[in-house]
Coordinates of C-alpha atoms in Angstrom, one line a residue:
Chain B
X35 CA 64.5 -5.7 8.7
X36 CA 66.7 -4.2 6.1
X37 CA 69.2 -3.3 8.8
X38 CA 70.3 -6.9 9.1
X39 CA 71.1 -7.2 5.5
X40 CA 73.2 -4.0 5.4
X41 CA 76.9 -4.7 4.9
X42 CA 78.8 -4.3 8.1
X43 CA 82.2 -2.6 8.1
X44 CA 84.8 -3.1 10.8
X45 CA 85.5 0.7 10.9
X46 CA 82.0 1.5 12.1
X47 CA 80.8 -1.8 13.5
X48 CA 78.3 -1.3 16.2
X49 CA 80.5 -2.7 18.9
X50 CA 83.6 -0.7 17.9
X51 CA 82.5 2.9 17.5
X52 CA 85.9 3.5 19.2
X53 CA 87.3 3.7 15.6
X54 CA 85.5 7.1 15.5
X55 CA 87.6 8.2 18.4
X56 CA 90.6 7.9 16.1
X57 CA 89.2 11.0 14.4
X58 CA 89.9 13.1 17.5
X59 CA 92.9 15.0 16.1
X60 CA 94.8 16.9 18.7
X61 CA 94.8 20.7 18.5
X62 CA 98.0 22.4 17.2
X63 CA 100.3 23.3 20.1
X64 CA 99.9 27.1 19.7
X65 CA 96.1 27.0 20.4
X66 CA 96.4 26.6 24.2
X67 CA 99.0 29.4 24.4
X68 CA 96.9 31.6 22.2
X69 CA 93.9 31.1 24.5
X70 CA 96.0 32.0 27.6
X71 CA 97.5 35.1 26.0
X72 CA 94.1 36.2 24.7
X73 CA 92.5 36.1 28.2
X74 CA 95.6 37.7 29.8
X75 CA 96.9 34.8 31.8
X76 CA 100.1 34.7 29.8
X77 CA 102.0 37.2 27.7
X78 CA 103.9 37.2 24.5
X79 CA 107.0 39.3 24.0
X80 CA 108.6 40.2 20.7
X81 CA 111.2 42.7 19.4
X82 CA 110.2 45.9 17.7
X83 CA 112.8 48.3 16.1
X84 CA 113.0 51.9 17.4
X85 CA 115.4 54.9 17.1
X86 CA 116.8 54.0 20.5
X87 CA 117.5 50.4 19.7
X88 CA 115.4 47.2 19.8
X89 CA 112.4 47.5 22.0
X90 CA 111.0 44.3 23.6
X91 CA 107.2 44.6 23.9
X92 CA 105.1 42.3 26.0
X93 CA 101.4 42.1 25.3
X94 CA 98.3 39.9 25.8
X95 CA 94.6 40.1 24.9
X96 CA 94.1 43.0 27.3
X97 CA 96.8 45.2 25.8
X98 CA 100.5 46.1 25.9
X99 CA 101.9 45.2 29.3
X100 CA 105.5 46.3 29.0
X101 CA 108.0 48.1 26.8
X102 CA 111.7 47.5 27.5
X103 CA 114.9 48.5 25.8
X104 CA 117.2 45.5 25.7
X105 CA 119.8 43.8 23.5
X106 CA 119.1 40.4 24.9
X107 CA 115.5 39.3 24.4
X108 CA 115.8 36.3 26.7
X109 CA 116.8 38.6 29.6
X110 CA 114.0 41.0 28.8
X111 CA 111.6 38.1 28.8
X112 CA 112.8 36.7 32.1
X113 CA 112.6 40.2 33.7
X114 CA 109.1 40.7 32.4
X115 CA 108.1 37.2 33.7
X116 CA 109.5 38.1 37.1
X117 CA 107.7 41.5 37.3
X118 CA 104.4 40.5 35.9
X119 CA 104.2 37.0 37.4
X120 CA 102.8 35.7 34.1
X121 CA 104.4 33.0 31.9
X122 CA 105.8 34.9 28.9
X123 CA 106.1 33.3 25.5
X124 CA 108.7 34.5 23.0
X125 CA 107.2 35.8 19.7
X126 CA 108.8 36.7 16.4
X127 CA 107.0 40.0 15.9
X128 CA 104.1 42.0 17.2
X129 CA 100.7 41.3 15.6
X130 CA 100.3 43.5 12.6
X131 CA 97.6 45.8 14.1
X132 CA 99.7 46.3 17.2
X133 CA 102.9 46.9 15.3
X134 CA 101.2 49.4 13.2
X135 CA 99.6 51.2 16.2
X136 CA 103.0 51.4 18.0
X137 CA 104.8 52.7 15.0
X138 CA 102.2 55.4 14.5
X139 CA 102.3 56.3 18.2
X140 CA 106.1 56.6 18.1
X141 CA 105.8 58.8 15.0
X142 CA 103.7 61.1 17.1
X143 CA 100.1 60.2 16.3
X144 CA 98.1 60.7 19.5
X145 CA 94.8 59.4 18.3
X146 CA 96.1 55.9 17.8
X147 CA 94.4 53.7 20.4
X148 CA 96.8 51.2 22.0
X149 CA 95.1 49.2 24.8
X150 CA 97.3 48.8 27.8
X151 CA 97.3 46.0 30.4
X152 CA 97.9 47.9 33.7
X153 CA 96.6 45.3 36.1
X154 CA 98.2 45.5 39.5
X155 CA 99.1 49.2 39.2
X156 CA 97.7 51.8 41.6
X157 CA 95.0 54.3 40.7
X158 CA 97.4 57.1 41.3
X159 CA 100.0 55.6 38.8
X160 CA 97.3 55.1 36.2
X161 CA 96.1 58.7 36.7
X162 CA 99.7 60.0 36.2
X163 CA 100.3 57.9 33.1
X164 CA 96.9 58.9 31.6
X165 CA 97.7 62.5 32.1
X166 CA 101.1 62.1 30.5
X167 CA 99.3 60.8 27.4
X168 CA 97.8 64.2 26.9
X169 CA 101.1 65.9 26.3
X170 CA 101.6 66.4 22.5
X171 CA 104.7 65.4 20.7
X172 CA 107.3 68.1 20.7
X173 CA 106.1 69.6 24.0
X174 CA 107.0 69.1 27.6
X175 CA 105.4 69.7 31.0
X176 CA 106.8 69.7 34.5
X177 CA 106.0 67.0 37.1
X178 CA 104.2 69.7 39.0
X179 CA 101.8 70.2 36.2
X180 CA 100.7 66.5 36.2
X181 CA 100.4 66.6 40.0
X182 CA 98.1 69.6 39.8
X183 CA 96.1 68.4 36.8
X184 CA 95.2 65.1 38.6
X185 CA 94.2 67.0 41.7
X186 CA 97.2 66.0 43.8
X187 CA 99.2 69.3 43.7
X188 CA 101.5 68.3 46.6
X189 CA 102.4 64.9 45.2
X190 CA 105.1 66.1 42.8
X191 CA 107.7 63.6 44.0
X192 CA 105.2 60.7 43.8
X193 CA 104.4 61.8 40.2
X194 CA 108.2 61.5 39.5
X195 CA 108.2 58.0 41.0
X196 CA 105.1 56.9 39.1
X197 CA 106.7 58.1 35.8
X198 CA 109.9 56.2 36.7
X199 CA 107.8 53.1 37.0
X200 CA 106.0 53.6 33.7
X201 CA 105.9 50.1 32.3
X202 CA 105.2 51.3 28.8
X203 CA 107.6 54.1 28.0
X204 CA 107.3 55.7 24.6
X205 CA 103.7 54.5 24.4
X206 CA 103.0 56.5 27.5
X207 CA 105.3 59.5 26.8
X208 CA 106.8 60.0 30.2
X209 CA 109.8 61.4 28.4
X210 CA 107.7 64.6 27.9
X211 CA 107.6 65.3 31.6
X212 CA 110.5 67.3 32.9
X213 CA 111.6 68.5 36.3
X214 CA 109.7 71.4 37.8
X215 CA 112.9 73.5 37.8
X216 CA 113.0 73.1 34.0
X217 CA 115.9 70.6 33.7
X218 CA 115.2 67.5 31.6
X219 CA 115.5 65.0 34.5
X220 CA 115.7 61.2 34.7
X221 CA 114.4 58.6 32.3
X222 CA 113.6 55.0 32.9
X223 CA 114.3 53.8 29.4
X224 CA 118.1 53.7 29.4
X225 CA 118.8 57.0 31.2
X226 CA 118.6 60.8 30.6
X227 CA 120.6 60.6 27.5
X228 CA 117.8 58.7 25.8
X229 CA 115.3 61.2 27.0
X230 CA 117.2 64.0 25.3
X231 CA 117.5 61.9 22.1
X232 CA 113.8 61.3 22.0
X233 CA 112.9 64.9 22.7
X234 CA 115.3 66.0 20.0
X235 CA 113.7 63.5 17.6
X236 CA 110.4 65.1 18.4
X237 CA 111.6 68.5 17.4
X238 CA 112.7 70.0 20.7
X239 CA 116.1 71.4 21.7
X240 CA 116.7 70.1 25.2
X241 CA 119.8 72.2 25.8
X242 CA 118.0 75.4 24.8
X243 CA 115.1 74.5 27.0
X244 CA 117.3 74.0 30.1
X245 CA 119.3 77.2 29.3
X246 CA 116.0 79.2 29.1
X247 CA 114.8 77.7 32.4
X248 CA 118.1 78.6 34.1
X249 CA 117.8 82.2 32.9
X250 CA 114.4 82.2 34.6
X251 CA 112.2 82.0 31.4
X252 CA 109.8 79.5 32.8
X253 CA 106.7 80.7 30.9
X254 CA 106.3 82.4 27.6
X255 CA 103.7 85.1 26.8
X256 CA 102.6 86.9 23.7
X257 CA 102.5 90.7 23.8
X258 CA 99.7 90.8 21.2
X259 CA 97.3 88.3 22.8
X260 CA 98.4 88.8 26.5
X261 CA 98.2 85.0 26.9
X262 CA 100.9 83.1 28.8
X263 CA 101.9 79.5 28.0
X264 CA 104.4 76.8 28.8
X265 CA 107.3 77.6 26.5
X266 CA 106.8 74.4 24.4
X267 CA 103.0 74.9 24.0
X268 CA 102.2 75.0 20.3
X269 CA 100.7 78.5 20.8
X270 CA 103.8 79.8 22.5
X271 CA 106.1 78.4 19.7
X272 CA 104.2 80.1 16.9
X273 CA 104.5 83.5 18.6
X274 CA 107.1 85.6 16.7
X275 CA 110.2 86.4 18.7
X276 CA 109.5 90.1 18.6
X277 CA 106.1 89.6 20.4
X278 CA 107.5 87.0 22.9
X279 CA 107.9 87.8 26.5
X280 CA 109.3 85.5 29.2
X281 CA 108.0 85.2 32.8
X282 CA 109.4 83.6 35.9
X283 CA 106.1 82.6 37.3
X284 CA 102.4 82.8 36.6
X285 CA 102.0 85.3 39.3
X286 CA 104.5 87.6 37.5
X287 CA 102.5 87.1 34.3
X288 CA 99.2 87.8 36.0
X289 CA 100.6 91.0 37.5
X290 CA 101.5 92.1 34.0
X291 CA 97.9 91.4 32.8
X292 CA 98.4 88.0 31.1
X293 CA 96.0 85.2 31.3
X294 CA 96.9 81.5 31.2
X295 CA 96.6 79.6 28.0
X296 CA 93.5 77.3 28.0
X297 CA 95.3 74.6 26.0
X298 CA 98.5 74.1 28.0
X299 CA 97.0 75.4 31.3
X300 CA 100.1 76.8 33.0
X301 CA 98.1 77.6 36.1
X302 CA 99.0 74.2 37.5
X303 CA 102.6 75.1 38.3
X304 CA 101.5 77.8 40.5
X305 CA 99.4 75.3 42.4
X306 CA 102.3 72.9 42.6
X307 CA 104.8 75.5 43.8
Chain X
X13 CA 91.9 15.7 37.8
X14 CA 88.2 14.9 37.2
X15 CA 85.6 17.5 36.3
X16 CA 84.2 18.0 39.8
X17 CA 87.6 18.7 41.2
X18 CA 88.5 21.0 38.3
X19 CA 85.2 22.9 38.9
X20 CA 85.9 23.3 42.6
X21 CA 89.4 24.6 41.9
X22 CA 88.1 27.0 39.3
X23 CA 85.6 28.3 41.8
X24 CA 88.4 28.9 44.3
X25 CA 91.0 30.3 42.0
X26 CA 89.9 30.9 38.4
X27 CA 93.1 32.6 37.2
X28 CA 95.3 30.0 38.8
X29 CA 93.4 27.0 37.5
X30 CA 92.2 28.1 34.0
X31 CA 95.4 26.9 32.4
X32 CA 94.7 23.4 33.7
X33 CA 91.3 23.5 32.1
X34 CA 92.8 24.7 28.8
X35 CA 95.4 21.9 28.7
X36 CA 92.9 19.3 29.7
X37 CA 90.2 20.3 27.2
X38 CA 91.8 22.0 24.2
X39 CA 92.2 18.8 22.2
X40 CA 88.6 17.7 22.6
X41 CA 87.3 21.2 21.8
X42 CA 89.4 21.1 18.6
X43 CA 88.3 17.6 17.8
X44 CA 84.6 18.4 18.1
X45 CA 85.1 21.5 16.0
X46 CA 87.1 19.7 13.4
X47 CA 84.6 17.0 12.9
X48 CA 81.6 19.3 12.9
X49 CA 83.0 21.9 10.5
X50 CA 85.4 19.6 8.5
X51 CA 87.7 22.5 8.2
X52 CA 91.1 22.6 10.1
X53 CA 91.4 26.4 10.0
X54 CA 87.9 26.9 11.4
X55 CA 88.5 24.2 14.0
X56 CA 91.6 26.0 15.4
X57 CA 89.7 29.3 15.5
X58 CA 86.7 27.8 17.1
X59 CA 88.7 25.9 19.7
X60 CA 90.5 29.1 20.7
X61 CA 87.4 31.2 20.7
X62 CA 85.4 28.7 22.7
X63 CA 88.0 28.6 25.5
X64 CA 88.3 32.4 25.5
X65 CA 84.6 32.6 25.8
X66 CA 84.6 30.0 28.6
X67 CA 87.1 32.1 30.6
X68 CA 85.1 35.3 30.1
X69 CA 81.9 33.6 31.1
X70 CA 83.6 32.1 34.2
X71 CA 84.7 35.6 35.2
X72 CA 81.1 36.6 35.5
X73 CA 79.9 33.5 37.3
X74 CA 79.5 33.3 41.1
X75 CA 81.8 30.7 42.7
X76 CA 78.7 28.6 43.6
X77 CA 77.7 28.4 40.0
X78 CA 81.3 27.4 38.9
X79 CA 81.4 24.6 41.5
X80 CA 78.3 23.0 40.1
X81 CA 79.5 23.4 36.5
X82 CA 79.8 20.2 34.5
X83 CA 82.8 21.3 32.5
X84 CA 82.8 18.6 29.7
X85 CA 79.3 19.1 28.4
X86 CA 79.5 22.9 29.1
X87 CA 82.5 23.3 26.8
X88 CA 81.0 21.0 24.2
X89 CA 78.0 23.3 24.1
X90 CA 80.1 26.4 23.6
X91 CA 82.0 24.7 20.7
X92 CA 78.8 23.4 19.2
X93 CA 77.2 26.9 19.2
X94 CA 80.3 28.4 17.6
X95 CA 80.2 25.7 14.9
X96 CA 76.6 26.4 14.2
X97 CA 77.1 30.2 14.1
X98 CA 79.9 29.7 11.6
X99 CA 77.9 27.3 9.5
X100 CA 75.1 29.9 9.4
X101 CA 77.3 32.7 8.2
X102 CA 79.1 30.6 5.7
X103 CA 77.7 29.7 2.3
X104 CA 80.7 27.9 0.8
X105 CA 80.7 24.2 1.6
X106 CA 83.8 23.1 3.5
X107 CA 86.2 20.6 1.9
X108 CA 86.7 18.0 4.5
X109 CA 89.3 15.6 3.1
X110 CA 92.5 16.8 1.5
X111 CA 93.0 20.0 3.5
X112 CA 93.2 18.0 6.7
X113 CA 96.0 16.0 5.4
X114 CA 97.7 19.1 3.9
X115 CA 97.4 21.0 7.2
X116 CA 98.9 18.0 9.1
X117 CA 95.7 17.6 11.1
X118 CA 95.1 14.2 9.7
X119 CA 98.1 11.9 10.1
X120 CA 99.6 10.5 7.0
X121 CA 99.9 6.7 6.5
X122 CA 102.6 5.5 8.8
X123 CA 102.2 1.8 9.7
X124 CA 105.5 1.8 11.7
X125 CA 104.2 4.2 14.3
X126 CA 101.2 2.0 15.0
X127 CA 102.7 -1.4 16.0
X128 CA 99.6 -2.5 17.8
X129 CA 97.5 -2.0 14.8
X130 CA 94.7 -0.6 16.9
X131 CA 94.3 2.7 15.1
X132 CA 92.6 2.9 11.7
X133 CA 94.6 2.8 8.6
X134 CA 95.0 6.3 7.4
X135 CA 93.1 5.8 4.2
X136 CA 90.2 4.4 6.2
X137 CA 90.3 7.3 8.6
X138 CA 90.2 9.8 5.8
X139 CA 87.3 8.1 4.2
X140 CA 85.5 7.9 7.6
X141 CA 86.2 11.6 8.2
X142 CA 84.8 12.5 4.8
X143 CA 81.6 10.4 5.3
X144 CA 81.2 11.7 8.8
X145 CA 81.4 15.3 7.5
X146 CA 78.8 14.4 4.8
X147 CA 76.2 13.1 7.4
X148 CA 73.1 15.2 7.9
X149 CA 73.6 17.5 10.9
X150 CA 71.0 15.8 13.1
X151 CA 73.1 12.6 13.0
X152 CA 76.6 14.1 12.7
X153 CA 76.4 16.2 15.9
X154 CA 75.3 13.4 18.2
X155 CA 77.7 10.9 16.6
X156 CA 80.6 13.4 17.0
X157 CA 79.8 14.2 20.6
X158 CA 79.1 10.6 21.5
X159 CA 81.9 8.8 19.7
X160 CA 84.6 11.3 18.8
X161 CA 84.4 13.2 22.1
X162 CA 83.0 10.3 24.2
X163 CA 80.3 12.2 26.0
X164 CA 77.8 10.0 27.8
X165 CA 74.2 10.0 26.6
X166 CA 73.2 11.9 29.8
X167 CA 75.8 14.6 28.9
X168 CA 74.7 14.6 25.3
X169 CA 71.1 15.1 26.4
X170 CA 72.2 18.1 28.4
X171 CA 74.1 19.6 25.5
X172 CA 71.5 19.0 22.8
X173 CA 68.3 19.3 24.9
X174 CA 66.9 16.1 23.4
X175 CA 65.8 12.9 25.3
X176 CA 68.4 10.2 25.7
X177 CA 66.3 7.7 23.7
X178 CA 66.1 10.1 20.8
X179 CA 69.8 10.6 20.8
X180 CA 70.5 6.9 21.0
X181 CA 68.4 6.4 17.9
X182 CA 70.1 9.3 16.1
X183 CA 73.5 7.9 17.0
X184 CA 72.5 4.5 15.9
X185 CA 71.1 5.8 12.6
X186 CA 74.2 7.9 12.0
X187 CA 76.5 4.9 12.5
X188 CA 74.4 2.9 10.2
X189 CA 74.6 5.5 7.5
X190 CA 78.4 5.7 8.0
X191 CA 78.6 1.9 7.7
X192 CA 76.7 1.9 4.4
X193 CA 78.8 4.8 3.1
X194 CA 82.1 3.1 4.1
X195 CA 81.0 -0.2 2.4
X196 CA 79.9 1.8 -0.7
X197 CA 83.3 3.4 -1.2
X198 CA 85.0 0.1 -0.6
X199 CA 82.9 -1.5 -3.4
X200 CA 83.9 1.5 -5.7
X201 CA 87.5 0.8 -4.9
X202 CA 87.2 -2.9 -5.7
X203 CA 85.4 -2.3 -8.9
X204 CA 87.8 0.4 -10.0

């Protein structure tokens, strides 16, 4: 047979195919971590600049899991690990698509899709945060509005608690939810000062809002359309001053012949009250 | 931990055990992909993709099915399919030799780190890798799975769906071709 006349070579001799095993090059170290992050069994956390300071954003293949304001990344990472129960791997920066989406969301684009990893959160919390996502940049709504909109009109306090536990502030704009009495209220991302800063950056005047609420101007109507809105609703804001009328409550507005705006739906406060 | 115990633990606690599976199998997934595609970039992507797909598949399996899973050949099948898909969508031939060295996948010559002299000389390994990548697919796949990954013929038969006898012949033929190729390049070197 010709086979017997073939030259033999020690590298691939019949009895030592083990030499081929030497071709089993190990995978680069990051591959295992990449797999675990992609399936959501580990997270990565990286810094991201923002007007409030450096945000530390944790994410995995399912979505963004946490946004935290911190000067010390190692501490932010340790806290996230503790809260999430997942090993968290430090990263240099967000993946390009995520960084771009976050930047656009922070700039006010609502249509940017940012997947979130909200495993372990309650249905109620997720309902509250999803509703908060509907509030446009430059506008605010009271806690009671969210409570009424998600069909839990009496759960105003629980709404406040859920917003306080929002793991992804700025991405879910809990800063656009204010107290039912019209005052700006608390904020989880570094306190109420930051809440005012962000609202101001979004084009609102928090002091003027609180002043108006204290004077009893809780809703804003237009004498030409006879429609009543939340004061920061885009339809209320484009009403000229001379046609603007303030109401203390929806009942007062209704008595004057005004109907609630279909966009900002101020009916909810009445239900919450 | 052997495959059976790994499968049992996966069935009990998928999320708590999956990292063990990844750590135990990532290198061989990568090695199979590297030797089947000959491209280090593809190999990394395929190894990652294969393990991600494995996790997503396990999420849909009943515990009973996971317990009976033979993890080694199952993962090899996923890697093999991904390599085939990639080969199908790619028209450019891969360049198996230099990029591996450049990417650091293929260790450079370093006799000092190999005191026992058991491993191949780097030059030999590079030539072997090149010839392996040049083998026709019907020989290359069984040779890689049998001798780079060390699957048994029974496992190989499960992965490739061919009888063990056929596979033994294909591996034998593949090795013979490699032997000829290696001897050929050696003669070239001598006469050069």
